[in-house]
Short mmCIF file of C-alpha atoms and ligand atoms in Angstrom, two decimals:
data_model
loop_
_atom_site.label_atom_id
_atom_site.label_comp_id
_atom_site.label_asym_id
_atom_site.label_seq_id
_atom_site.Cartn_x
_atom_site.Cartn_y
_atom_site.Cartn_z
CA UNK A 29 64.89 -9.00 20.76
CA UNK A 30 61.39 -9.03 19.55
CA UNK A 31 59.93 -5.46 17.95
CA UNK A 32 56.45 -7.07 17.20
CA UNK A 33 53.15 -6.63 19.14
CA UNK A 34 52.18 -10.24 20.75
CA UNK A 35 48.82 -11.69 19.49
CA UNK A 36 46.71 -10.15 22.11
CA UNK A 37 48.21 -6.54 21.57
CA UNK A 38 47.56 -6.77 17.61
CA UNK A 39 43.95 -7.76 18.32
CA UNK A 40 43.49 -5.03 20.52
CA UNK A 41 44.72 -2.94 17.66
CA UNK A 42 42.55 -3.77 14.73
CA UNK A 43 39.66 -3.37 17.82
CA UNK A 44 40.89 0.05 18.12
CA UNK A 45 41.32 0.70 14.55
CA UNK A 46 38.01 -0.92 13.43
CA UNK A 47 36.67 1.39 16.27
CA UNK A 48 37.88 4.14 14.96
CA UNK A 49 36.14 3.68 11.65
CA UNK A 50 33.15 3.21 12.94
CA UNK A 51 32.64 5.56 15.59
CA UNK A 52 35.06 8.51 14.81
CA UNK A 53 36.78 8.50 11.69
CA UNK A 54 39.12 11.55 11.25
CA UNK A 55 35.86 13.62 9.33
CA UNK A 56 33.86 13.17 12.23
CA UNK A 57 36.19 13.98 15.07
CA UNK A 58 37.26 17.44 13.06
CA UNK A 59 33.09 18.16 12.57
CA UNK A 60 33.10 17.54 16.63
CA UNK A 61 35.65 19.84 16.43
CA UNK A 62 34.46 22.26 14.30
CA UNK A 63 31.16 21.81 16.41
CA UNK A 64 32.52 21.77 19.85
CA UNK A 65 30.79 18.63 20.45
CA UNK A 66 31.56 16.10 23.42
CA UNK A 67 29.80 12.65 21.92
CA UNK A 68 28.76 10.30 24.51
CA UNK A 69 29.11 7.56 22.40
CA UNK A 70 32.43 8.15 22.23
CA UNK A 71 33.40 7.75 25.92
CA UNK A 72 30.34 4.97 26.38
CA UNK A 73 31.80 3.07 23.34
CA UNK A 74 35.34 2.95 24.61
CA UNK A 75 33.58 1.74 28.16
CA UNK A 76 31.85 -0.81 26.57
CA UNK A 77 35.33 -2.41 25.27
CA UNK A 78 36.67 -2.40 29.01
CA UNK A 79 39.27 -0.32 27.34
CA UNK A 80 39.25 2.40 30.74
CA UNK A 81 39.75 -1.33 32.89
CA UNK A 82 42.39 -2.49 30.78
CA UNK A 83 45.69 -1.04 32.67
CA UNK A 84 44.74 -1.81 36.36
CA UNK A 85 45.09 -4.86 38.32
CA UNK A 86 42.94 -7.51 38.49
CA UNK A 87 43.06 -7.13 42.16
CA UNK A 88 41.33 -3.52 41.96
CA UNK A 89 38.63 -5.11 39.12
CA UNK A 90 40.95 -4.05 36.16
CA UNK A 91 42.10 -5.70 33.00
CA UNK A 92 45.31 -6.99 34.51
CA UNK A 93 47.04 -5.18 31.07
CA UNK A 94 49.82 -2.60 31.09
CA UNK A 95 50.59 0.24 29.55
CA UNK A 96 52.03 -0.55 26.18
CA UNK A 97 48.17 -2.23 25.88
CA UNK A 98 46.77 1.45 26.66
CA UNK A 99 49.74 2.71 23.64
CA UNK A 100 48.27 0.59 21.52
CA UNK A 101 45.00 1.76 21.75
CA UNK A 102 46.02 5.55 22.04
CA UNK A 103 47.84 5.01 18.75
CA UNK A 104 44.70 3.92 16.99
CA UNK A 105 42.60 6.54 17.99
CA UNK A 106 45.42 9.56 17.60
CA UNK A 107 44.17 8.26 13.91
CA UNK A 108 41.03 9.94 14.59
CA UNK A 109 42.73 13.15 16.04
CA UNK A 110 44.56 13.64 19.00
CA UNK A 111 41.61 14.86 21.09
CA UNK A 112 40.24 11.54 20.65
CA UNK A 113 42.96 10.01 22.05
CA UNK A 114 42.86 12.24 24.78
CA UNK A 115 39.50 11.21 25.33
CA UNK A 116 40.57 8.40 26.28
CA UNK A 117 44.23 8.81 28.09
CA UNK A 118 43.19 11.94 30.25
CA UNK A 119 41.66 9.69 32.29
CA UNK A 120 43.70 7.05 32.57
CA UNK A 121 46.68 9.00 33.49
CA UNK A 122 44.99 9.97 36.91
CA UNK A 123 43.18 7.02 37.18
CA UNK A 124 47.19 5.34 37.52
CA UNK A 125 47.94 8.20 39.87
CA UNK A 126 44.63 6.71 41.76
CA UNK A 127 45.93 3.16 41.71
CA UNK A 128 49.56 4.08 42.47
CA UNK A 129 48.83 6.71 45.45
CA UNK A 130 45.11 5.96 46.70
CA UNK A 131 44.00 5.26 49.54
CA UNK A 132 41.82 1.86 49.73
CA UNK A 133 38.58 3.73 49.20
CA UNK A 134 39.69 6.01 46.50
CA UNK A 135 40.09 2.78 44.64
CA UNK A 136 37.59 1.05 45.30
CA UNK A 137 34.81 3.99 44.87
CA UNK A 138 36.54 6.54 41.99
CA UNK A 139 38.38 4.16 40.44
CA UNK A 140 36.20 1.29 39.84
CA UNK A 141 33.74 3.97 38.41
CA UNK A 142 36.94 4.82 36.02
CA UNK A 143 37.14 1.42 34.89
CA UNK A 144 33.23 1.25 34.30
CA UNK A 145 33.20 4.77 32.43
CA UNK A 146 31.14 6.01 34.79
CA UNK A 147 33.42 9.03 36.39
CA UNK A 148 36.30 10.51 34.75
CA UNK A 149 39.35 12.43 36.01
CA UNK A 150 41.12 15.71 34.46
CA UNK A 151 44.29 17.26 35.73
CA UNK A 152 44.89 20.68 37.60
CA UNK A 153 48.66 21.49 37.41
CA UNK A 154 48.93 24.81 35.72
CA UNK A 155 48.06 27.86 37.13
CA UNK A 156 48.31 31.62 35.50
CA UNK A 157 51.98 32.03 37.06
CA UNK A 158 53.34 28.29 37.35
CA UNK A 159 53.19 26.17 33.44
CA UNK A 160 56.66 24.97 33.07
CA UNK A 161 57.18 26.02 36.84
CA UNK A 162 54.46 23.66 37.44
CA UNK A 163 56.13 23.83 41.35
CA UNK A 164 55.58 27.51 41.35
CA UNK A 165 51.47 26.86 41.71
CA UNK A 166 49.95 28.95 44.62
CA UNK A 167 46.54 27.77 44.71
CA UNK A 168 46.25 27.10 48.80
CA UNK A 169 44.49 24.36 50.93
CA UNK A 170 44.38 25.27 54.76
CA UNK A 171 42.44 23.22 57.98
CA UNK A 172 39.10 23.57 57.36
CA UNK A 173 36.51 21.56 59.48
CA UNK A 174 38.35 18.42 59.39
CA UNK A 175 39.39 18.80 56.14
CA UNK A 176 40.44 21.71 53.24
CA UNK A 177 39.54 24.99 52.10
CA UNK A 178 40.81 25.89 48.77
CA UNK A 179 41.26 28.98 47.05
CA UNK A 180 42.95 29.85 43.86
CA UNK A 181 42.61 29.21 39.99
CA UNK A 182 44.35 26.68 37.57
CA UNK A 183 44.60 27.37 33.78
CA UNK A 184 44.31 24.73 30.59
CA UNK A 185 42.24 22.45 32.96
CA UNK A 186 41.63 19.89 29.98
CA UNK A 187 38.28 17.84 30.31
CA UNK A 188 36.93 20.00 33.20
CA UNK A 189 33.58 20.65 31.91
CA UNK A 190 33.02 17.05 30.80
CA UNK A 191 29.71 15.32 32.79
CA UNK A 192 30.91 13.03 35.77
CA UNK A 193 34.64 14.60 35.59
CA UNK A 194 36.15 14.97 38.76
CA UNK A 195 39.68 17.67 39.10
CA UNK A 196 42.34 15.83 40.42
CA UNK A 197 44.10 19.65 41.59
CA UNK A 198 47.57 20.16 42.85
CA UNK A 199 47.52 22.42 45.73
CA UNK A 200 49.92 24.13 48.49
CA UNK A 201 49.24 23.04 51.74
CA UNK A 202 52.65 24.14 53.09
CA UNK A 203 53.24 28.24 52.80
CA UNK A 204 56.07 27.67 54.43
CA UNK A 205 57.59 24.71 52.66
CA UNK A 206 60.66 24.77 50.25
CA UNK A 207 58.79 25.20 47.05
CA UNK A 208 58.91 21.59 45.94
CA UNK A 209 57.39 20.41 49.48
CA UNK A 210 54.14 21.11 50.82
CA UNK A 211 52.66 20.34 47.84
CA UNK A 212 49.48 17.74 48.13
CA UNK A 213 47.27 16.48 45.51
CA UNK A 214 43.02 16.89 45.83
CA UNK A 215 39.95 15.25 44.30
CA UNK A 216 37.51 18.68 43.81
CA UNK A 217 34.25 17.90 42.28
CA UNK A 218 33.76 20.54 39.80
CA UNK A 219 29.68 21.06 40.56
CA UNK A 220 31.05 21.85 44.06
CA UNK A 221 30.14 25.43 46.01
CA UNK A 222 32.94 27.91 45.21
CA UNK A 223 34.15 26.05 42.36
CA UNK A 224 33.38 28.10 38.68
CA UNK A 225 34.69 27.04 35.35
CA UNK A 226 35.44 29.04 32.02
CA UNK A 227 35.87 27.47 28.73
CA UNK A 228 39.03 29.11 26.86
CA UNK A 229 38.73 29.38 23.29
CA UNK A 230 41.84 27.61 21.39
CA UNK A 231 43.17 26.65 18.08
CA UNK A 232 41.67 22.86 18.99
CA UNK A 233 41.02 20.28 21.36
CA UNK A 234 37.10 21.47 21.18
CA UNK A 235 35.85 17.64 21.72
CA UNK A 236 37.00 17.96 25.25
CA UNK A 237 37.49 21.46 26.03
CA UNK A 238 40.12 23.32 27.93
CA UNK A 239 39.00 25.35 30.93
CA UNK A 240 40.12 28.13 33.40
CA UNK A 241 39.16 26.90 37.02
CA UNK A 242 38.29 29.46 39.63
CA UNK A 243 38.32 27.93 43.36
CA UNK A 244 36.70 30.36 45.89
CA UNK A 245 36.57 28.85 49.40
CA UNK A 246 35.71 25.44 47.92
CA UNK A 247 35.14 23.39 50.97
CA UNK A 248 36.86 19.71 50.45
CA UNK A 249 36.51 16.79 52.79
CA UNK A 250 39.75 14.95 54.38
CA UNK A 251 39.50 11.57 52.11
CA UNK A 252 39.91 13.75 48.67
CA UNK A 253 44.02 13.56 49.70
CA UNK A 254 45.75 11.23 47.29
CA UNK A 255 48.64 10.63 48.30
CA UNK A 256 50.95 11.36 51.50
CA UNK A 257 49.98 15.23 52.26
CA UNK A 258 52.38 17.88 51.10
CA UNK A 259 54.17 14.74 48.99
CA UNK A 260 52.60 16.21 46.44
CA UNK A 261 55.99 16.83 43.97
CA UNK A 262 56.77 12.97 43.78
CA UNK A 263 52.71 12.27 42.89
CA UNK A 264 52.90 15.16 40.60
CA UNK A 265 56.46 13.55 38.83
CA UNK A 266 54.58 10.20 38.73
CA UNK A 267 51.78 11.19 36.97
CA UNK A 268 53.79 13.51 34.40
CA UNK A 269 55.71 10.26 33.73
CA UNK A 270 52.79 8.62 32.86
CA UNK A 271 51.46 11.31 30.87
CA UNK A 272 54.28 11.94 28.78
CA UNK A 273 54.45 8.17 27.71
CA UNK A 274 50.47 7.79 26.93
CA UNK A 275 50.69 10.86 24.95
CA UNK A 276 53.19 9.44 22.82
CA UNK A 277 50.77 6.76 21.28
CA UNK A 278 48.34 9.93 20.38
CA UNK A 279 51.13 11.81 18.89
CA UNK A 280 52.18 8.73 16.50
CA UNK A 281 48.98 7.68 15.39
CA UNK A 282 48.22 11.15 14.81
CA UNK A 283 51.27 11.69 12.73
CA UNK A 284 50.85 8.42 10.79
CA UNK A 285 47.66 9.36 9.94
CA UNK A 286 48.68 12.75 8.17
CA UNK A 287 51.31 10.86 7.02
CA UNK A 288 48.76 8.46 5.28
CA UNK A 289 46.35 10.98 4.32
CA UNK A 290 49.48 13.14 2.19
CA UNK A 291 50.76 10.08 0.54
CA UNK A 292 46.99 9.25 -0.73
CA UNK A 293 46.71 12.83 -1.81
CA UNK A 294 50.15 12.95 -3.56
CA UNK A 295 49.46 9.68 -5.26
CA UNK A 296 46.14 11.31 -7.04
CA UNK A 297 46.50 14.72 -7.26
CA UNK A 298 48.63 15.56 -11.00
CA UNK A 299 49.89 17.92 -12.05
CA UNK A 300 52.67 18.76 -15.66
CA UNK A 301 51.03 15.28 -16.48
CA UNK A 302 52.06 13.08 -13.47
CA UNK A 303 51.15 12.27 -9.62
CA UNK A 304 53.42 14.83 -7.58
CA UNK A 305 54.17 12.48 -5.13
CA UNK A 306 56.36 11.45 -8.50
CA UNK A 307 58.14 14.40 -8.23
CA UNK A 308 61.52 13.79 -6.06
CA UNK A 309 60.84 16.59 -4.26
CA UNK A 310 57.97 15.40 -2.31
CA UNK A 311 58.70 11.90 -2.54
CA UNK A 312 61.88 12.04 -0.61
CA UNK A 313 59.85 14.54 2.15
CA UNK A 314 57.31 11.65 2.61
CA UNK A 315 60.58 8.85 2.32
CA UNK A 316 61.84 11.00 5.63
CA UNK A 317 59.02 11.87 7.13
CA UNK A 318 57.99 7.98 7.32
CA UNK A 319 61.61 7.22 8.59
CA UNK A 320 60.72 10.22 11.58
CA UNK A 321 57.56 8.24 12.54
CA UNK A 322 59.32 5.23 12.64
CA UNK A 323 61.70 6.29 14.85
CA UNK A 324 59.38 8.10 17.20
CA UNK A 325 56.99 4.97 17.61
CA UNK A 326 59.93 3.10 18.47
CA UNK A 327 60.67 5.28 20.86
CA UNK A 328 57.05 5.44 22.45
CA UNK A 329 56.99 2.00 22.46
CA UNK A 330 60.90 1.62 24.28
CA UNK A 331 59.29 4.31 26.92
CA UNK A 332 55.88 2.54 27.08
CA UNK A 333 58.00 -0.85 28.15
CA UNK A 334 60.21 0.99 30.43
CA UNK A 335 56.93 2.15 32.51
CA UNK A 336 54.83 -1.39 32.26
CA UNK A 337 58.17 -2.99 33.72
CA UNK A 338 58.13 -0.58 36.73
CA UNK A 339 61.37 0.89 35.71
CA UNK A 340 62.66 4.31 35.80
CA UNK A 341 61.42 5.88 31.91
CA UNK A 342 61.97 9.70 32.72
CA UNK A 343 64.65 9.77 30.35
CA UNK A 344 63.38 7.86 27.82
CA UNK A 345 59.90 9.58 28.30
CA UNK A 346 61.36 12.74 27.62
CA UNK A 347 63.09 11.69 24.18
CA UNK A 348 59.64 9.60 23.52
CA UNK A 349 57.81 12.74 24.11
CA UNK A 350 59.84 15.22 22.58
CA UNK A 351 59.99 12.95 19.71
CA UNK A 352 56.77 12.08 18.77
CA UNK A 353 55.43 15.65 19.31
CA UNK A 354 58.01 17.17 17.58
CA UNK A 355 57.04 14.78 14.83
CA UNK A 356 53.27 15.32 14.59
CA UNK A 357 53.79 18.73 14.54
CA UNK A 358 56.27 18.27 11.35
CA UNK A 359 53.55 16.19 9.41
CA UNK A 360 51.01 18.31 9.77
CA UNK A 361 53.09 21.12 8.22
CA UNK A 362 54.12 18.66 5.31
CA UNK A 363 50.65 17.63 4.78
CA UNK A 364 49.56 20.62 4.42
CA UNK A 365 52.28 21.48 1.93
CA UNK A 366 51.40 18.73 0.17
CA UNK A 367 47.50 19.58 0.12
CA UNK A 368 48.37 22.88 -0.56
CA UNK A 369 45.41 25.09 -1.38
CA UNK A 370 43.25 22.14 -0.40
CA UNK A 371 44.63 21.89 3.17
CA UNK A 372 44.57 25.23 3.21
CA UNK A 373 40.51 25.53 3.48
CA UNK A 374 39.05 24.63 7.05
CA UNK A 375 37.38 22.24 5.53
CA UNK A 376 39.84 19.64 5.02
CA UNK A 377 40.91 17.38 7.50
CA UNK A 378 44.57 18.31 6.86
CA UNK A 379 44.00 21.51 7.99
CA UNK A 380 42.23 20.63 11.46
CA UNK A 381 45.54 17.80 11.89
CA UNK A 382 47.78 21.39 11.19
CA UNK A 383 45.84 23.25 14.14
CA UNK A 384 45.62 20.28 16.64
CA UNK A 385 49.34 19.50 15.96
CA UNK A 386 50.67 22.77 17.94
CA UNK A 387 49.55 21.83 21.55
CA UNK A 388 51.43 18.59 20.93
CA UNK A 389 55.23 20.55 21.80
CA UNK A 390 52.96 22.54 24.36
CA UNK A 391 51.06 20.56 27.08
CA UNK A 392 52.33 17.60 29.07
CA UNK A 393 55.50 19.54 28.87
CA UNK A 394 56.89 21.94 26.20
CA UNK A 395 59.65 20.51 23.79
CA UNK A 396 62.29 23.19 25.86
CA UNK A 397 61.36 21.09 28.99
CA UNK A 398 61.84 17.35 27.53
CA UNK A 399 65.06 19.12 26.30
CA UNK A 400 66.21 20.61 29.60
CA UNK A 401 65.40 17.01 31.26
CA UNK A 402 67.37 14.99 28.81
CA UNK A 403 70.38 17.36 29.28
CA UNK A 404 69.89 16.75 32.99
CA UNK A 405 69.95 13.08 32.97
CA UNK A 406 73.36 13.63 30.72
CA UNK A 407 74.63 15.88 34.10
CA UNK A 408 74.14 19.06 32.43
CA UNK A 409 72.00 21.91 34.20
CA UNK A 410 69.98 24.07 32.45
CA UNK A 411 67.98 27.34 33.15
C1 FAD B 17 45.43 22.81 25.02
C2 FAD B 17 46.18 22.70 26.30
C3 FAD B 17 45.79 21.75 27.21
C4 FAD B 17 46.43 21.67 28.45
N1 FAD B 17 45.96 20.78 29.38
C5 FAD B 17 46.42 20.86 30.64
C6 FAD B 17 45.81 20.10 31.68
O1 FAD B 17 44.88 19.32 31.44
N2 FAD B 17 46.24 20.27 32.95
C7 FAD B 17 47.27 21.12 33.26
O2 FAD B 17 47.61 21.22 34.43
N3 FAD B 17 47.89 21.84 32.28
C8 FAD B 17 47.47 21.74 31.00
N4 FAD B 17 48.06 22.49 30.00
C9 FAD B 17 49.13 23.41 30.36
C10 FAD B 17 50.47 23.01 29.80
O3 FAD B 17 51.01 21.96 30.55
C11 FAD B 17 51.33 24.28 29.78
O4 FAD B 17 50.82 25.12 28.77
C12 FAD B 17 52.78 23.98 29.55
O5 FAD B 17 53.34 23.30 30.64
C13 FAD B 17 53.59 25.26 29.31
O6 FAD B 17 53.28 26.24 30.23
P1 FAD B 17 52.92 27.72 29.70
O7 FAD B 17 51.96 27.61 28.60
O8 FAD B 17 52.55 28.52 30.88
O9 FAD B 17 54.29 28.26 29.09
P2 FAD B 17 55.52 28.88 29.89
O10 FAD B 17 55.96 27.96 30.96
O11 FAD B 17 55.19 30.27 30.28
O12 FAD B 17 56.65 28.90 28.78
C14 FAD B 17 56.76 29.91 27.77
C15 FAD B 17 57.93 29.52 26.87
O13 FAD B 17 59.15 29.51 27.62
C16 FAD B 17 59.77 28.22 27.54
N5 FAD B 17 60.39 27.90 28.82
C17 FAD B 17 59.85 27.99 30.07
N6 FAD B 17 60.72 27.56 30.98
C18 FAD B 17 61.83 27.18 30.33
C19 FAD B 17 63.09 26.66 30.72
N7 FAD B 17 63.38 26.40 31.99
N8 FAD B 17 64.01 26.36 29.75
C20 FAD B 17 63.73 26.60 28.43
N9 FAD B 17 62.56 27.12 28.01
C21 FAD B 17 61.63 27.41 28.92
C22 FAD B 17 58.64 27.25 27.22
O14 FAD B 17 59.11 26.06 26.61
C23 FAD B 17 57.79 28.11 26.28
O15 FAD B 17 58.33 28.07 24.99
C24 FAD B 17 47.49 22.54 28.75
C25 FAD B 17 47.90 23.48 27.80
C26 FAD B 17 47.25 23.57 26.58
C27 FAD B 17 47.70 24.63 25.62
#
């Protein structure tokens, strides 16, 4: 059994990491934040690395790496915050749905611009009635001159108003169709006729924005089908396997970060005399909060394997997921117990970590969901 990273993945990291301090240490990416601001140095930097290459096949042009190489990386930057890292793994989980389920010249024309950072992809699941439902989505796609015409609106569209981003957009193109069949999945350009976006204001994830998509009789041509049509459901499964497990390296790094940032803090702040991360009360919060981060990387990691070997993960994504969300979410509130009246003002970093943890139990699944999934694969149903 062998826990470490192999030569190549621990270069990759201190890449990442020296990346990190150079381009978006945690300051900057909460002033982006604060700011609203989508850097193009951060998305041309990461291209420059071959980092948006690095999972594919060498056969499509890729990197010929794997996903615990893109966990790796995603861990580094959740350092920075976890929009960063979502920068960087929003794209890549559709651009695996592209090299899983694409047809010849989806892969050779959108996702060879992937891998040279030249388009990116965002994902439209949710709708105003269908989150956790995600099967429950209406939005329609009919005949239309060879091809579709699409009406309807998704929700928490992450990345849609990013230049050169392309909606990869679950629609029904079965009315009549069990509800988990005649589902397909589209490619909609977002500049296209009919289609309108609106930004939502939330707590975080500013760098890359979170939008409402309206689709009014958005005309789409034939070969923007990934995937078998109305096979949707299995495409959609895939791709919320993948984005459960790349999440996981943002949710750790993010969480050993605010991990890092409270121990610094409880090693110089004094007070009665002494550091109060010298007071057993805090010390043995940070002794268990290290051992929670521990355990969730492990996890990550176990469920990062799983996928890279080609073998079923939905369990183990689940408790991977649930796990390292659950555990951002819990040093952020430490940290800023620790901080105290100094994470308190917006303009420490602890408190931006505090606000960006919350969507971590939200999107890519609530923590109720991972639950109701690992009950299932234990034979249990849940409602
Ligand atoms: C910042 C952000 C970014 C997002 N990005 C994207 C994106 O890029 N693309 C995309 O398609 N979606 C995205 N989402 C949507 C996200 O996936 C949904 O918010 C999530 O799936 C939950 O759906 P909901 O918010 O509608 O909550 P609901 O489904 O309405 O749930 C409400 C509550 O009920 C609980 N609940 C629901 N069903 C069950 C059940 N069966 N058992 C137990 N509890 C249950 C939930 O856990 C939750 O606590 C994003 C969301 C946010 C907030």
């Amino acid at each position: 059994m062998d826990f470490g990273l192999s030569d190549e993945q621990m270069l990759l990291r201190d890449t990442a990491r020296s990346f990190v301090e150079r381009v978006c240490p945690p300051e900057v990416a909460k002033d982006w934040d604060d700011t609203h601001t989508t850097p193009p140095e951060l998305f041309s930097g990461m291209a420059e690395l071959g980092w948006f290459g690095m999972p594919f096949p060498e056969a499509l042009g890729g990197g010929g790496g794997d996903v615990v190489d893109l966990v790796v990386i995603a861990e580094e930057l959740g350092r920075a915050s976890l929009d960063v890292a979502m920068c960087y793994s929003g794209t890549l989980i559709g651009g695996l749905l592209l090299a899983r389920w694409g047809s010849p010249g989806q892969q050779s024309g959108m996702l060879t611009d992937i891998m040279n950072g030249k388009a990116r992809l965002a994902i439209g699941m949710s709708e105003p009635d269908a989150g956790s439902d995600a099967a429950a989505l209406r939005t329609s796609a009919v005949p239309h001159d060879g091809g579709f015409l699409v009406n309807g609106q998704k929700m928490w569209c992450t990345g849609a108003g990013v230049p050169a981003t392309t909606i990869a957009t679950y629609v029904r193109t079965d009315r009549d169709a069990p509800k988990h069949q005649g589902l397909s999945l589209l490619l909609i350009d977002p500049t296209s006729d009919g289609v309108e976006l609106r930004r939502i204001p939330t707590l975080a994830r500013h760098i890359l924005g979170t939008y409402e998509v309206f689709l009014r009789d958005v005309v789409v041509p034939s070969d923007a089908l990934v995937g078998p049509r109305n096979g949707g459901w299995q495409v959609m499964l895939s791709g919320l396997e993948i984005e459960r497990v790349l999440m996981c390296g943002g949710y750790v790094g993010a969480a050993q970060a605010t991990f890092d940032e409270a121990l610094a803090y409880s090693k110089a702040r004094e007070q009665f005399g002494r550091p109060v991360g010298t007071f057993q009360a805090i010390a043995h919060d940070l002794a268990d909060l290290q051992t929670e981060i521990d355990a969730a990387r492990l996890l990550a990691y176990r469920a990062a394997w799983l996928l890279s070997q080609g073998r079923d993960c939905s369990r183990e994504g689940a408790m991977a997921k649930l796990k390292c969300s659950e555990t951002y979410v819990a040093a952020a509130r430490l940290g800023m117990q620790i901080l105290a009246g100094h994470g308190f003002a917006t303009e420490s970093v602890m408190s931006f970590r505090w606000r960006e943890s919350i969507v971590a139990t939200i999107s890519a699944g609530t923590s109720q969901i991972q639950r109701n999934g690992i009950a299932r694969s234990m034979g249990l149903r849940t409602y």
